[in-house]
């Protein structure tokens, strides 16, 4: 079955602390993995995807096929990182649907 | 980046009426549009996938006669909630992917439509 699991509903940290948002997936084949972010009162937007291997806003995520994980990390959290983060997977075709995890709310306290 | 709009942003209707929600890709041709439903503090649930000029593909458990989807052009898809009831109250979000996304399958999301059925 195709599934994305985000075990934490809420993650609270202080500014400057490291952050790791966990994501595990189940997929038969070679999926593409994404992290989407939704800031308060804003639309969902792509944060990063595993194939680009980019670091966006200080966030990185490495695809670990052995552990079927795609955890999102940032060494030093900022208050403006507070948002809802969704991990998602898709097949490799342009029209493939996204399967979302349940999301993790990140709260960064000053 | 690509922009996707939705109209209306918020709608309140009486039980039994039908409501149409529009999703537009403003600066690119959307070959595929997706419709999601999001309950409070929950994840996005895919309702259907819509390809331009063809019938939508609905996810299991989604009533296609209840949620009518039309994707008549490369920039517009509509979702019509027919004979709406209070349990249809939700946040409906569309996304689009297409030529602007290049070789990747990035979906660009609309701002969502809050439907409240009284």
Coordinates of C-alpha atoms in Angstrom, one line a residue:
Chain A
X1 CA 0.0 0.0 0.0
X2 CA 1.2 3.5 -0.7
X3 CA 1.4 5.5 2.5
X4 CA 3.2 8.4 4.0
X5 CA 3.6 8.5 7.8
X6 CA 4.5 11.5 9.9
X7 CA 4.5 10.3 13.5
X8 CA 4.6 13.7 15.1
X9 CA 1.5 16.0 15.1
X10 CA 3.4 18.7 16.9
X11 CA 7.0 19.6 17.3
X12 CA 8.0 22.5 19.6
X13 CA 11.5 23.8 19.8
X14 CA 13.2 27.0 20.8
X15 CA 14.8 29.3 18.3
X16 CA 18.3 28.1 17.4
X17 CA 17.6 24.5 18.2
X18 CA 18.0 21.8 15.7
X19 CA 14.8 20.5 14.0
X20 CA 14.0 17.1 12.5
X21 CA 10.6 16.3 11.2
X22 CA 10.2 12.6 10.5
X23 CA 8.7 11.1 7.5
X24 CA 8.5 7.4 6.5
X25 CA 6.9 6.1 3.4
X26 CA 5.6 2.9 1.8
X27 CA 5.6 2.6 -1.9
X28 CA 6.2 -0.2 -4.5
X29 CA 8.5 1.3 -7.0
X30 CA 10.6 4.4 -7.1
X31 CA 8.7 7.3 -5.7
X32 CA 9.5 11.0 -5.6
X33 CA 9.5 12.5 -2.2
X34 CA 8.5 16.1 -1.3
X35 CA 8.1 18.3 1.6
X36 CA 5.4 20.9 1.4
X37 CA 4.9 23.8 3.9
X38 CA 1.8 25.8 4.8
X39 CA 2.4 29.0 6.7
X40 CA -0.4 30.5 8.6
X41 CA -3.2 31.7 6.3
X42 CA -1.2 30.9 3.2
X43 CA -1.5 28.2 0.6
X44 CA 0.5 25.0 0.5
X45 CA 3.8 25.4 -1.2
X46 CA 6.7 23.2 -2.2
X47 CA 9.6 23.4 0.2
X48 CA 11.9 20.8 -1.4
X49 CA 12.0 17.6 -3.3
X50 CA 14.5 14.8 -3.0
X51 CA 15.6 14.8 -6.7
X52 CA 16.8 18.4 -6.6
X53 CA 19.0 17.8 -3.5
X54 CA 18.6 21.5 -2.7
X55 CA 18.7 23.3 0.6
X56 CA 15.8 25.6 0.9
X57 CA 15.6 28.1 3.8
X58 CA 18.2 26.0 5.5
X59 CA 16.2 22.8 5.4
X60 CA 17.5 19.6 3.9
X61 CA 16.1 16.2 3.5
X62 CA 17.8 13.0 2.4
X63 CA 16.0 10.1 0.9
X64 CA 17.0 6.9 2.7
X65 CA 15.7 4.0 0.7
X66 CA 16.9 1.4 3.1
X67 CA 14.9 2.9 5.9
X68 CA 12.2 4.3 3.6
X69 CA 12.5 7.7 5.2
X70 CA 12.7 11.3 4.1
X71 CA 13.2 13.3 7.3
X72 CA 13.4 17.1 7.1
X73 CA 16.2 18.7 9.0
X74 CA 17.4 22.2 9.9
X75 CA 20.3 22.8 12.2
X76 CA 19.1 26.1 13.7
X77 CA 15.3 26.8 13.8
X78 CA 14.0 30.3 13.3
X79 CA 10.7 31.7 14.5
X80 CA 9.5 32.1 10.9
X81 CA 9.8 28.4 10.4
X82 CA 6.7 27.9 12.4
X83 CA 4.2 26.3 10.0
X84 CA 2.6 23.1 9.1
X85 CA 4.8 20.7 7.2
X86 CA 3.6 17.9 5.0
X87 CA 5.6 15.1 3.6
X88 CA 4.3 13.7 0.3
X89 CA 5.2 11.1 -2.3
X90 CA 4.4 10.7 -6.0
X91 CA 5.2 8.4 -8.8
X92 CA 7.6 9.7 -11.4
X93 CA 5.1 10.8 -14.0
X94 CA 3.9 14.3 -14.5
X95 CA 0.3 13.3 -13.8
X96 CA 0.9 11.2 -10.8
X97 CA -1.0 12.1 -7.7
X98 CA 0.5 13.1 -4.5
X99 CA 0.0 11.1 -1.3
X100 CA 0.3 13.3 1.7
X101 CA 1.2 12.5 5.3
X102 CA -0.9 13.8 8.1
X103 CA 1.4 16.7 8.7
X104 CA 3.5 18.0 11.5
X105 CA 3.0 21.4 13.1
X106 CA 6.3 23.0 13.9
X107 CA 6.3 25.7 16.6
X108 CA 9.5 27.6 17.1
X109 CA 9.5 29.7 20.3
X110 CA 11.7 32.8 20.8
Chain B
X1 CA 6.5 30.7 -10.2
X2 CA 3.2 29.3 -11.4
X3 CA 0.0 30.8 -9.9
X4 CA -3.2 28.9 -9.3
X5 CA -6.3 30.8 -8.2
X6 CA -9.6 29.6 -6.7
X7 CA -12.9 31.3 -6.7
X8 CA -14.7 31.8 -4.4
X9 CA -12.4 31.8 -1.4
X10 CA -15.4 31.3 0.9
X11 CA -19.0 30.3 0.3
X12 CA -21.9 29.7 2.6
X13 CA -25.0 27.9 1.2
X14 CA -28.1 26.3 2.3
X15 CA -28.5 22.5 2.5
X16 CA -29.7 21.1 -0.8
X17 CA -28.2 23.7 -3.1
X18 CA -25.3 23.2 -5.4
X19 CA -22.0 25.1 -5.3
X20 CA -19.4 25.5 -8.0
X21 CA -15.8 26.2 -7.2
X22 CA -13.4 27.3 -9.9
X23 CA -9.7 26.6 -10.1
X24 CA -7.6 28.5 -12.6
X25 CA -4.0 28.3 -13.7
X26 CA -3.1 31.9 -14.4
X27 CA 0.3 31.7 -16.2
X28 CA 0.6 28.2 -17.4
X29 CA -1.3 25.4 -19.1
X30 CA -2.5 22.9 -16.6
X31 CA -2.7 19.5 -18.2
X32 CA -3.7 18.0 -14.9
X33 CA -5.6 19.4 -12.0
X34 CA -6.2 17.8 -8.7
X35 CA -8.9 18.4 -6.1
X36 CA -8.3 17.9 -2.4
X37 CA -10.4 18.1 0.6
X38 CA -9.0 19.2 4.0
X39 CA -10.7 18.8 7.3
X40 CA -9.7 21.0 10.2
X41 CA -6.2 20.1 11.5
X42 CA -6.0 17.1 9.1
X43 CA -4.1 16.3 6.0
X44 CA -5.2 16.8 2.4
X45 CA -7.3 14.0 1.0
X46 CA -7.2 13.7 -2.7
X47 CA -10.7 13.5 -4.2
X48 CA -10.0 13.3 -7.9
X49 CA -7.6 13.8 -10.7
X50 CA -8.7 15.8 -13.7
X51 CA -7.1 15.8 -17.1
X52 CA -8.1 18.4 -19.7
X53 CA -10.7 17.1 -22.0
X54 CA -11.4 13.8 -20.3
X55 CA -13.4 12.5 -17.4
X56 CA -12.0 12.9 -14.0
X57 CA -10.6 10.0 -12.0
X58 CA -12.1 9.8 -8.6
X59 CA -10.5 8.3 -5.5
X60 CA -12.1 5.4 -3.8
X61 CA -15.0 6.5 -1.6
X62 CA -15.6 9.8 -3.4
X63 CA -19.0 10.0 -5.0
X64 CA -18.6 11.2 -8.6
X65 CA -22.3 12.2 -8.8
X66 CA -21.9 14.3 -5.7
X67 CA -18.7 16.0 -6.7
X68 CA -18.8 16.9 -10.4
X69 CA -15.5 17.8 -11.9
X70 CA -15.1 19.5 -15.3
X71 CA -11.8 20.3 -16.9
X72 CA -12.9 21.9 -20.1
X73 CA -9.8 24.0 -20.8
X74 CA -6.1 24.0 -20.0
X75 CA -6.5 26.8 -17.5
X76 CA -9.8 26.0 -15.8
X77 CA -11.3 23.2 -13.8
X78 CA -14.5 23.3 -11.8
X79 CA -15.7 21.3 -8.9
X80 CA -19.5 21.3 -8.3
X81 CA -20.8 20.0 -5.0
X82 CA -24.3 19.0 -5.8
X83 CA -27.1 19.0 -3.3
X84 CA -24.7 20.1 -0.6
X85 CA -25.3 18.9 3.0
X86 CA -23.6 20.1 6.3
X87 CA -21.2 17.1 6.1
X88 CA -19.8 18.5 2.9
X89 CA -18.6 21.6 4.8
X90 CA -14.8 21.6 4.4
X91 CA -11.8 23.3 2.8
X92 CA -11.5 22.4 -0.8
X93 CA -8.1 22.9 -2.5
X94 CA -7.1 22.5 -6.0
X95 CA -3.6 22.0 -7.5
X96 CA -2.3 22.0 -11.0
X97 CA 0.6 20.6 -12.9
X98 CA 1.5 21.2 -16.5
X99 CA 3.9 22.6 -19.0
X100 CA 5.5 25.2 -16.7
X101 CA 6.5 22.4 -14.3
X102 CA 8.9 21.3 -17.0
X103 CA 10.1 17.7 -16.7
X104 CA 9.1 17.5 -13.0
X105 CA 5.7 16.9 -11.6
X106 CA 5.5 19.8 -9.2
X107 CA 2.0 20.6 -8.2
X108 CA 1.1 24.3 -7.6
X109 CA -1.7 24.8 -5.1
X110 CA -4.6 27.2 -5.0
X111 CA -5.4 29.1 -1.9
X112 CA -8.4 26.9 -1.1
X113 CA -12.2 27.5 -0.8
X114 CA -14.0 27.3 2.5
X115 CA -17.4 25.8 2.0
X116 CA -20.0 26.0 4.8
X117 CA -23.3 24.3 4.3
X118 CA -26.0 25.4 6.7

